[in-house]
Coordinates of C-alpha atoms in Angstrom, one line a residue:
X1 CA -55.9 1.9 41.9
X2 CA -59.4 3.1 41.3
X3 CA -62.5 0.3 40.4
X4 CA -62.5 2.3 37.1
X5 CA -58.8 1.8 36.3
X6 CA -59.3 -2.3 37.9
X7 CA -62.1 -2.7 35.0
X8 CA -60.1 -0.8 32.8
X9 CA -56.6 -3.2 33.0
X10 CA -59.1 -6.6 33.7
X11 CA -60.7 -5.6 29.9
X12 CA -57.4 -4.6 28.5
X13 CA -55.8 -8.1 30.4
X14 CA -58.8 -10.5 28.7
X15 CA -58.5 -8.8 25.6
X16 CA -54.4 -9.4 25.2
X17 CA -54.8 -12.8 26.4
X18 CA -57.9 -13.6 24.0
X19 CA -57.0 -16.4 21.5
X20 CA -54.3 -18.0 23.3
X21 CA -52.4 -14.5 23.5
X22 CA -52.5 -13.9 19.7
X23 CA -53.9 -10.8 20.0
X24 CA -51.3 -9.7 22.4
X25 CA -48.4 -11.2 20.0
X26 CA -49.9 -8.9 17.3
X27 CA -50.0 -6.0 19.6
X28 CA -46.4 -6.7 20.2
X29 CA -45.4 -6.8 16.9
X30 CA -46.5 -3.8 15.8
X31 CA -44.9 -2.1 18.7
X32 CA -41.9 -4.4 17.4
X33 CA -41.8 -2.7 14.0
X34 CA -42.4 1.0 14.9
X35 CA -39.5 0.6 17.0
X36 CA -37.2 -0.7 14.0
X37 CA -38.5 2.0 11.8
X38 CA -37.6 4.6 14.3
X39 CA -34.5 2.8 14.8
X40 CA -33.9 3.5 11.2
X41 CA -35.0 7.0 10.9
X42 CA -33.0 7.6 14.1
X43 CA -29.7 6.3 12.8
X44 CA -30.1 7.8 9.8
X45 CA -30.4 11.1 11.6
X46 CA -27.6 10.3 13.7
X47 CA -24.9 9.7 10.9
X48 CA -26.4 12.9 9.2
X49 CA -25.6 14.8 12.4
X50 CA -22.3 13.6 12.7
X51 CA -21.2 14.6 9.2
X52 CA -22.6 18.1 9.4
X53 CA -20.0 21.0 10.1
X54 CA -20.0 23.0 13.3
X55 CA -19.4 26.2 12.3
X56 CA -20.2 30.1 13.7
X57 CA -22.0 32.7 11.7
X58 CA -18.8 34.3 10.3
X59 CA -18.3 30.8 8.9
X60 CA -21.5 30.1 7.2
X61 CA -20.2 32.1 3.8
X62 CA -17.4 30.4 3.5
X63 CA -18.5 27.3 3.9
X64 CA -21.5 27.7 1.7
X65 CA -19.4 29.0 -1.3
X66 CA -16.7 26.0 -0.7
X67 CA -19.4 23.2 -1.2
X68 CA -20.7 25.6 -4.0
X69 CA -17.9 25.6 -6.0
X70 CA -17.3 22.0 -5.3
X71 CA -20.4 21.4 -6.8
X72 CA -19.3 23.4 -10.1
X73 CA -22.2 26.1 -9.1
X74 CA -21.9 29.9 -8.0
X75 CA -24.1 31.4 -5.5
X76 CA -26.3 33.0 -7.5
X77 CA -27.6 29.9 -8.8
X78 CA -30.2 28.5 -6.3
X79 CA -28.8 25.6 -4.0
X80 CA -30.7 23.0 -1.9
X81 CA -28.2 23.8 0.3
X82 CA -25.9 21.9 3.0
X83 CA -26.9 20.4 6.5
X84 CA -25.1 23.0 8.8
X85 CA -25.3 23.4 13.0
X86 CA -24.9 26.9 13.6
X87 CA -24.1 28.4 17.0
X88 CA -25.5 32.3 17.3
X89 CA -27.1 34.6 20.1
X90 CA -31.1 35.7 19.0
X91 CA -31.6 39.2 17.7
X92 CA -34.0 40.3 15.5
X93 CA -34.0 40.6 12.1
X94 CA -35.0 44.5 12.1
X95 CA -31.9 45.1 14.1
X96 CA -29.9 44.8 11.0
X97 CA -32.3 46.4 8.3
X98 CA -29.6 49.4 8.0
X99 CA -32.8 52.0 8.2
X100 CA -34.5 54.1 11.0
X101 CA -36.2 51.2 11.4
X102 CA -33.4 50.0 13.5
X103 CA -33.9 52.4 16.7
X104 CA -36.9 51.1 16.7
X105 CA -36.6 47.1 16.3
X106 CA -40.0 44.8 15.5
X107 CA -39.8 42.6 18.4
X108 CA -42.3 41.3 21.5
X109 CA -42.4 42.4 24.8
X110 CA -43.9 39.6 27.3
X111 CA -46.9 40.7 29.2
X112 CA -45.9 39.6 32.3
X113 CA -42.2 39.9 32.8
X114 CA -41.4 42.5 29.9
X115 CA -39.0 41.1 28.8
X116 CA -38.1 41.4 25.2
X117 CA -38.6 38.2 22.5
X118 CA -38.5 36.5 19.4
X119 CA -41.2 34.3 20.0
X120 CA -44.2 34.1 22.9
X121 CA -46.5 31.3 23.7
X122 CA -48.9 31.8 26.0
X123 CA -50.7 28.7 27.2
X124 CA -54.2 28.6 29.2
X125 CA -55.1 25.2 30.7
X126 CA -58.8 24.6 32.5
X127 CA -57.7 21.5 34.8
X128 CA -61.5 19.6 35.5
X129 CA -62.5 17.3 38.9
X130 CA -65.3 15.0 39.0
X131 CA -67.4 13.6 41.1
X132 CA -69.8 10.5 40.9
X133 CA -72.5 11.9 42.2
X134 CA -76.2 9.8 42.5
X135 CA -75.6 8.8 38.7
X136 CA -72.2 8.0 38.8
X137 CA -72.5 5.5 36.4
X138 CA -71.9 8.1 33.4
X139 CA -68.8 9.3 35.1
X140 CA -67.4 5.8 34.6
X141 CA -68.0 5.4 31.6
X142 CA -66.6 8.7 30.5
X143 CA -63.7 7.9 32.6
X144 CA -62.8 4.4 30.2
X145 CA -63.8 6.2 27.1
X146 CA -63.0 10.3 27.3
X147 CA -60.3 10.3 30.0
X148 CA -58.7 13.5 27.3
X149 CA -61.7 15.4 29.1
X150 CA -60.4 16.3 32.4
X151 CA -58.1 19.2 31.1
X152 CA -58.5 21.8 27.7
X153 CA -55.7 23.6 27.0
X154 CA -55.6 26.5 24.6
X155 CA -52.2 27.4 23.0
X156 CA -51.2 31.1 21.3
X157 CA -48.0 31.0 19.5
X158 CA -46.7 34.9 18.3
X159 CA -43.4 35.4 16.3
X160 CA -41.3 37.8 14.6
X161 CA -38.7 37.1 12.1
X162 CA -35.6 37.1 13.8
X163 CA -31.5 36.0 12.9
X164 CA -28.7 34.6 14.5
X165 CA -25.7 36.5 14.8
X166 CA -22.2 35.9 16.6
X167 CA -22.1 36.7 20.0
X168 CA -19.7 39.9 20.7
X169 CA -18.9 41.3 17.9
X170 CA -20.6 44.6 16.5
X171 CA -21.5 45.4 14.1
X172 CA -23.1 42.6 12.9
X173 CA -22.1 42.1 9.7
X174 CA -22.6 38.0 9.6
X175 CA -26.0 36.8 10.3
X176 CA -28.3 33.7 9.2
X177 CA -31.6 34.4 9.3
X178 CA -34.1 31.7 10.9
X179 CA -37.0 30.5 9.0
X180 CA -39.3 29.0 10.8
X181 CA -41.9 28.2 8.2
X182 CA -43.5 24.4 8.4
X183 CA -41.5 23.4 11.6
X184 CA -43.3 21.3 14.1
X185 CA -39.5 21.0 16.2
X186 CA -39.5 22.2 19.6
X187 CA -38.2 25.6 20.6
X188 CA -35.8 25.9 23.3
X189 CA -38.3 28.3 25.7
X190 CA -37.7 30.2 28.9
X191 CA -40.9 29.9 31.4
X192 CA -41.3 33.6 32.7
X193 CA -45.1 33.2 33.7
X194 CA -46.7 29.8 35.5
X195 CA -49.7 31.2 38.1
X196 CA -52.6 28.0 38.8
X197 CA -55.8 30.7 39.9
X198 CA -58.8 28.7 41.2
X199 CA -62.0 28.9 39.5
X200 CA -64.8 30.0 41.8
X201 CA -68.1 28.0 41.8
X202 CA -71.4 28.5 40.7
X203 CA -75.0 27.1 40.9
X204 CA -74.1 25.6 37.7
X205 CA -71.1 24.0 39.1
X206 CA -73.1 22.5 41.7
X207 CA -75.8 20.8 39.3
X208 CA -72.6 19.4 37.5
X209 CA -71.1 17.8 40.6
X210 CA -74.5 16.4 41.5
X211 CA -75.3 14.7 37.8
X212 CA -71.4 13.4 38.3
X213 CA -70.2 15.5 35.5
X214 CA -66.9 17.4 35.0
X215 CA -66.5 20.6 36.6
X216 CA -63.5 23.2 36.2
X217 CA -61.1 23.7 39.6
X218 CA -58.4 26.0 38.1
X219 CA -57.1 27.6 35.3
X220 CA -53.4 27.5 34.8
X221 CA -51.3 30.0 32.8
X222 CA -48.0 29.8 31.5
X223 CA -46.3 32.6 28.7
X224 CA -43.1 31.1 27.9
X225 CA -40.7 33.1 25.4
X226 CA -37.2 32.9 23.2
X227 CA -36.0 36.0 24.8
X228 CA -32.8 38.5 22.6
X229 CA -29.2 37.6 23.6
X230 CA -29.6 33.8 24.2
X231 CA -27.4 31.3 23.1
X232 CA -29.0 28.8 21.2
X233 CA -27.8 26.0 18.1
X234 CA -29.6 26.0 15.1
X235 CA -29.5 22.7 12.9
X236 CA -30.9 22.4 9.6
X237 CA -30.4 23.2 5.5
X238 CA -28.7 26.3 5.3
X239 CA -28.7 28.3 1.8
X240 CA -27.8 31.7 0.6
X241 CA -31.3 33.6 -0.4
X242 CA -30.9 37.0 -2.3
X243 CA -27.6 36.9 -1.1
X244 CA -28.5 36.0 2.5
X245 CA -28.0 32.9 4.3
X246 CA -31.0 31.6 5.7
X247 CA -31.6 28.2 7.8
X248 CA -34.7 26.1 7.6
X249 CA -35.7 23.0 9.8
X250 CA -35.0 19.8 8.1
X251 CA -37.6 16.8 8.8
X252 CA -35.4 14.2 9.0
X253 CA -33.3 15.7 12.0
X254 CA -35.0 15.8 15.2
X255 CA -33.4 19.1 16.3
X256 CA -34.1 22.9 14.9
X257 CA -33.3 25.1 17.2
X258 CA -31.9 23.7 20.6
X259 CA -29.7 24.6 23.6
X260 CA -27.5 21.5 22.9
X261 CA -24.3 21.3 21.6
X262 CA -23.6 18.9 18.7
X263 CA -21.6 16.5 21.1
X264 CA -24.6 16.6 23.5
X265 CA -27.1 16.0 20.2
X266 CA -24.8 13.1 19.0
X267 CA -24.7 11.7 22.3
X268 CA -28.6 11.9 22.7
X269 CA -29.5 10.8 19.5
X270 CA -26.9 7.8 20.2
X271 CA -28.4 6.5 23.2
X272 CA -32.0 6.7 21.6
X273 CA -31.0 4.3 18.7
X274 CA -29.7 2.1 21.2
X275 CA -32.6 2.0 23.3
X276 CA -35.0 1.6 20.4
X277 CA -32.8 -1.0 18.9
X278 CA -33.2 -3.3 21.9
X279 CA -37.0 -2.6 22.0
X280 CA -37.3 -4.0 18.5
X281 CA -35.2 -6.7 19.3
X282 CA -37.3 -7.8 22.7
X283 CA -40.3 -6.9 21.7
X284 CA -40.1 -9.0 18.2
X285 CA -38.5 -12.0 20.3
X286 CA -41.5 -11.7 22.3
X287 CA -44.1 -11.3 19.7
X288 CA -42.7 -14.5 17.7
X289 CA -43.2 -16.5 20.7
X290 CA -46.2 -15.8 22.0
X291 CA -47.9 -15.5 18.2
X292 CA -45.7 -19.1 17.9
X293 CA -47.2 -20.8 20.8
X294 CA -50.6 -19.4 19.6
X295 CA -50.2 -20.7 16.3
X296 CA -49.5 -24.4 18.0
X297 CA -52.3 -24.1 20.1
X298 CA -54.4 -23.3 18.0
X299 CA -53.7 -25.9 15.1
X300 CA -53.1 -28.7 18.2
X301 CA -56.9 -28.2 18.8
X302 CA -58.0 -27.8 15.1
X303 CA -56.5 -31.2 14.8
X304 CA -58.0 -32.7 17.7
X305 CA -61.4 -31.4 16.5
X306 CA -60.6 -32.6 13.2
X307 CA -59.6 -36.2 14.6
X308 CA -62.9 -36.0 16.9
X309 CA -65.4 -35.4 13.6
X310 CA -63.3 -38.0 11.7
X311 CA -64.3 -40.0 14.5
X312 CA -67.9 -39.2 15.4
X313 CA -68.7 -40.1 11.4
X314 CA -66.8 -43.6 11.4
X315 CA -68.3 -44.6 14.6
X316 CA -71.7 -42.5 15.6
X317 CA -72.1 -42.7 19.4
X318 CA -74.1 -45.8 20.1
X319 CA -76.3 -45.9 23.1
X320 CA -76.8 -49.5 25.2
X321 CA -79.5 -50.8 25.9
X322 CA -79.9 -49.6 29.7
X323 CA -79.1 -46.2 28.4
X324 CA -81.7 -46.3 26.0
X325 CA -84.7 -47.8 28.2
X326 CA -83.6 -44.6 30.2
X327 CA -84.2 -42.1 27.5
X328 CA -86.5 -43.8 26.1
X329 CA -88.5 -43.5 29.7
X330 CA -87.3 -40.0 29.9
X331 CA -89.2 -39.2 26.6
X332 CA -92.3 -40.8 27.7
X333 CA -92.2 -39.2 31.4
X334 CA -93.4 -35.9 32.1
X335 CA -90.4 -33.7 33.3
X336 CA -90.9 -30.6 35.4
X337 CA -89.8 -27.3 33.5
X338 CA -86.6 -26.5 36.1
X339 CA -85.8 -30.4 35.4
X340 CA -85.1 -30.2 31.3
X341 CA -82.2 -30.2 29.9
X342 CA -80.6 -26.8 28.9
X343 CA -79.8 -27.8 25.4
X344 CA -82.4 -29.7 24.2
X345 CA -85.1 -29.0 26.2
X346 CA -86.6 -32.5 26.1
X347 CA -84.7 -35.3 28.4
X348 CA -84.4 -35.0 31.8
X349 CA -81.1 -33.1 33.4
X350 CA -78.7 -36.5 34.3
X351 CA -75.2 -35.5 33.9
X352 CA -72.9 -33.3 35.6
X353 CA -70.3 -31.0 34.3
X354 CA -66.6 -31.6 36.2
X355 CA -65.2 -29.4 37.7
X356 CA -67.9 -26.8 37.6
X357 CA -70.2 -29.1 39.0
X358 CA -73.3 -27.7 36.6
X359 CA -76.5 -30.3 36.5
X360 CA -77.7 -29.1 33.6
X361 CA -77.8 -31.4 30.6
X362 CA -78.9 -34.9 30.1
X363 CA -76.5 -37.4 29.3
X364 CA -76.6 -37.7 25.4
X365 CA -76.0 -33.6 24.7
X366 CA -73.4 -33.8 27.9
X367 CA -71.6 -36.2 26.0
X368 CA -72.2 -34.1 22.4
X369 CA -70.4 -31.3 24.7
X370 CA -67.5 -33.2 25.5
X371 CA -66.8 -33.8 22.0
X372 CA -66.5 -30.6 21.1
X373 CA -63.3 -29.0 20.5
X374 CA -63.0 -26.7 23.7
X375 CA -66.1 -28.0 25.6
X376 CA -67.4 -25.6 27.9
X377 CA -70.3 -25.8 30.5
X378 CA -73.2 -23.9 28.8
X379 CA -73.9 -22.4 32.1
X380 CA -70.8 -20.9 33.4
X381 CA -68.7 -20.8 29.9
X382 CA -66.0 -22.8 32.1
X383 CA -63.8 -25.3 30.3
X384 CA -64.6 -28.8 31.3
X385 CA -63.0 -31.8 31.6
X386 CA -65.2 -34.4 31.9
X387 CA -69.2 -35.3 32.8
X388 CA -70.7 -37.7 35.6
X389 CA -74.1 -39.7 35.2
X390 CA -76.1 -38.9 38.1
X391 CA -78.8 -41.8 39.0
X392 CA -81.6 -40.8 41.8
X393 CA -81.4 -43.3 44.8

């Protein structure tokens, strides 16, 4: 572990820890409740996923019209439609306009494998080094605060409209078309292009290295496509539109289009709500305790403060008569500046704080500072538990 990570987790540790933990109990409990709202929106998905049909294409017409006509509607009557996982091989949608279109279907070639897709992502990452140089200092600091610096990634995302039809039969008379309009779901890509090519430096380059700035070491590229012919599921709201059934993503699912089965989805999505619904359950066990023993702590030394003030006004601190000679002389004599008391600057420096071992204060604000409700050295910021009178021989 780097010095910049160590300062990093030694600020994160005394930060957690501040206020007898309480911050870290909060912490805690937030982490405790996103996990029981995703525990909810993930067993909700689940029990969706497990009621929708499995069906193929050829199926989708049939099934659509039955849960019409359950409904008492027709299908030209417009439908929210039903939660369907459809199983179907990629083609595109041109390949089944019926026209001489059709010889010459819309689709994408990739650029570096020519292969022939639906979709094409092309992805151009500048990976950064860095070196502290002779003012490393701004290096660590962008290291705590920007660590998102050291790459930049740059993403272009190209489709076409394309459908999913049932694998081996021709011609394709059933097909769903995909619509992929306001879906954030992963697609299930093939990688045909991943190259890293080194950057070459220049004078500039070196003037960055030397102030400790950033400086880019490679550029990665990666085209990743949906090629024709693959197998894929699709899992969302299927309706019929203009007579043609079309699928569209549905938000609360967390699958679109996938290479899963629905056993391997149900299974996944199973596992997840029991993993999250243990997090909730540790994590808010947790966060009750610490914020409990916080909570204790904390009104255990309110009290004690309270009882001390309660105290301190019933009986003021009285002073004997020794004592007070003492002061009194201390008042009258003149004290050397590195000899006065840190706090007020007046009395000679008599007491000592234990088990810091500070000589710092005389002995009336030593014992003001042992009052207090956590009394600290004013030196050191150590807790203390006690003071000693210290008498020159």
């Amino acid at each position: 572990m780097s010095s910049n990570e160590q300062a990093v987790v030694s600020l994160l540790s005394q930060l957690a820890l501040s206020f007898d933990g309480a911050v870290l109990g909060v912490a805690l409990a937030y982490a405790a409740v996103r996990s029981v709202l995703k525990y909810t929106s993930t067993s909700s998905a689940l029990c969706k996923l497990r009621k929708a049909p499995s069906v193929q294409v050829s199926d989708l017409r049939s099934i659509l019209a039955a849960d019409a006509s359950s409904e008492g509607s027709n299908e030209s009557r417009p439908s929210d439609g039903k939660l369907v996982i459809v199983r179907g091989t990629v083609e595109a949608k041109s390949a089944i306009d019926g026209s001489w279109k059709s010889l010459r279907p819309n689709v994408l070639v990739s650029q570096e494998s020519g292969d022939k897709a639906v979709v094409i992502q092309r992805t151009q990452t500048c990976i950064y080094n860095e070196w502290k140089g002779f003012f490393g200092w701004t290096s660590d600091l962008r290291t705590i605060f920007a660590r998102s610096w050291r790459e930049q990634e740059s993403t272009s995302l190209r489709t076409v409209s394309f459908i999913l039809v049932e694998a081996g039969k021709w011609p394709q008379m059933d097909f769903v078309v995909v619509n992929m309009d306001g879906s954030r779901h992963p697609l299930p890509l093939t990688t045909v292009y991943h190259q890293l090519q080194p950057v070459n430096p220049s004078p500039y380059t070196f003037l960055q290295a030397l102030f400790g700035h950033e400086y880019p070491v490679g550029l990665l590229d990666e085209e990743k496509i949906l090629p024709l012919g693959k197998d894929i599921t699709a899992v969302g709201i299927c309706s019929f539109k203009n007579g043609i059934a079309e699928i569209k993503s549905c938000k609360d699912i967390p699958y679109f289009l996938t290479e899963m089965t629905k056993d391997q989805m149900v299974v996944d999505l199973a596992f997840s709500t029991k993993v999250l619904l243990v997090s909730g359950i540790v994590l808010g066990s947790l966060s009750i305790g610490i914020l409990g023993y916080a909570l204790v702590r904390n009104w255990n030394r309110w009290k004690e403060w309270r009882h001390n003030r309660q105290q301190q006004r019933a009986n003021p601190p009285a002073i004997d008569d020794s004592e007070s000679q003492i002061v009194s002389e201390e008042d009258t004599t003149d004290v050397p500046d590195g000899q006065l008391c840190v706090i007020c600057l007046t009395r000679r420096r008599r007491s000592a704080f234990i088990p810091c071992g500070h000589l710092v204060c005389c002995h009336i604000c030593a014992i003001s500072v042992e009052r207090e409700v956590t009394p600290k050295c004013p030196v050191c910021r150590q807790e203390i538990r006690t003071s000693v009178r210290i008498y020159d021989s």
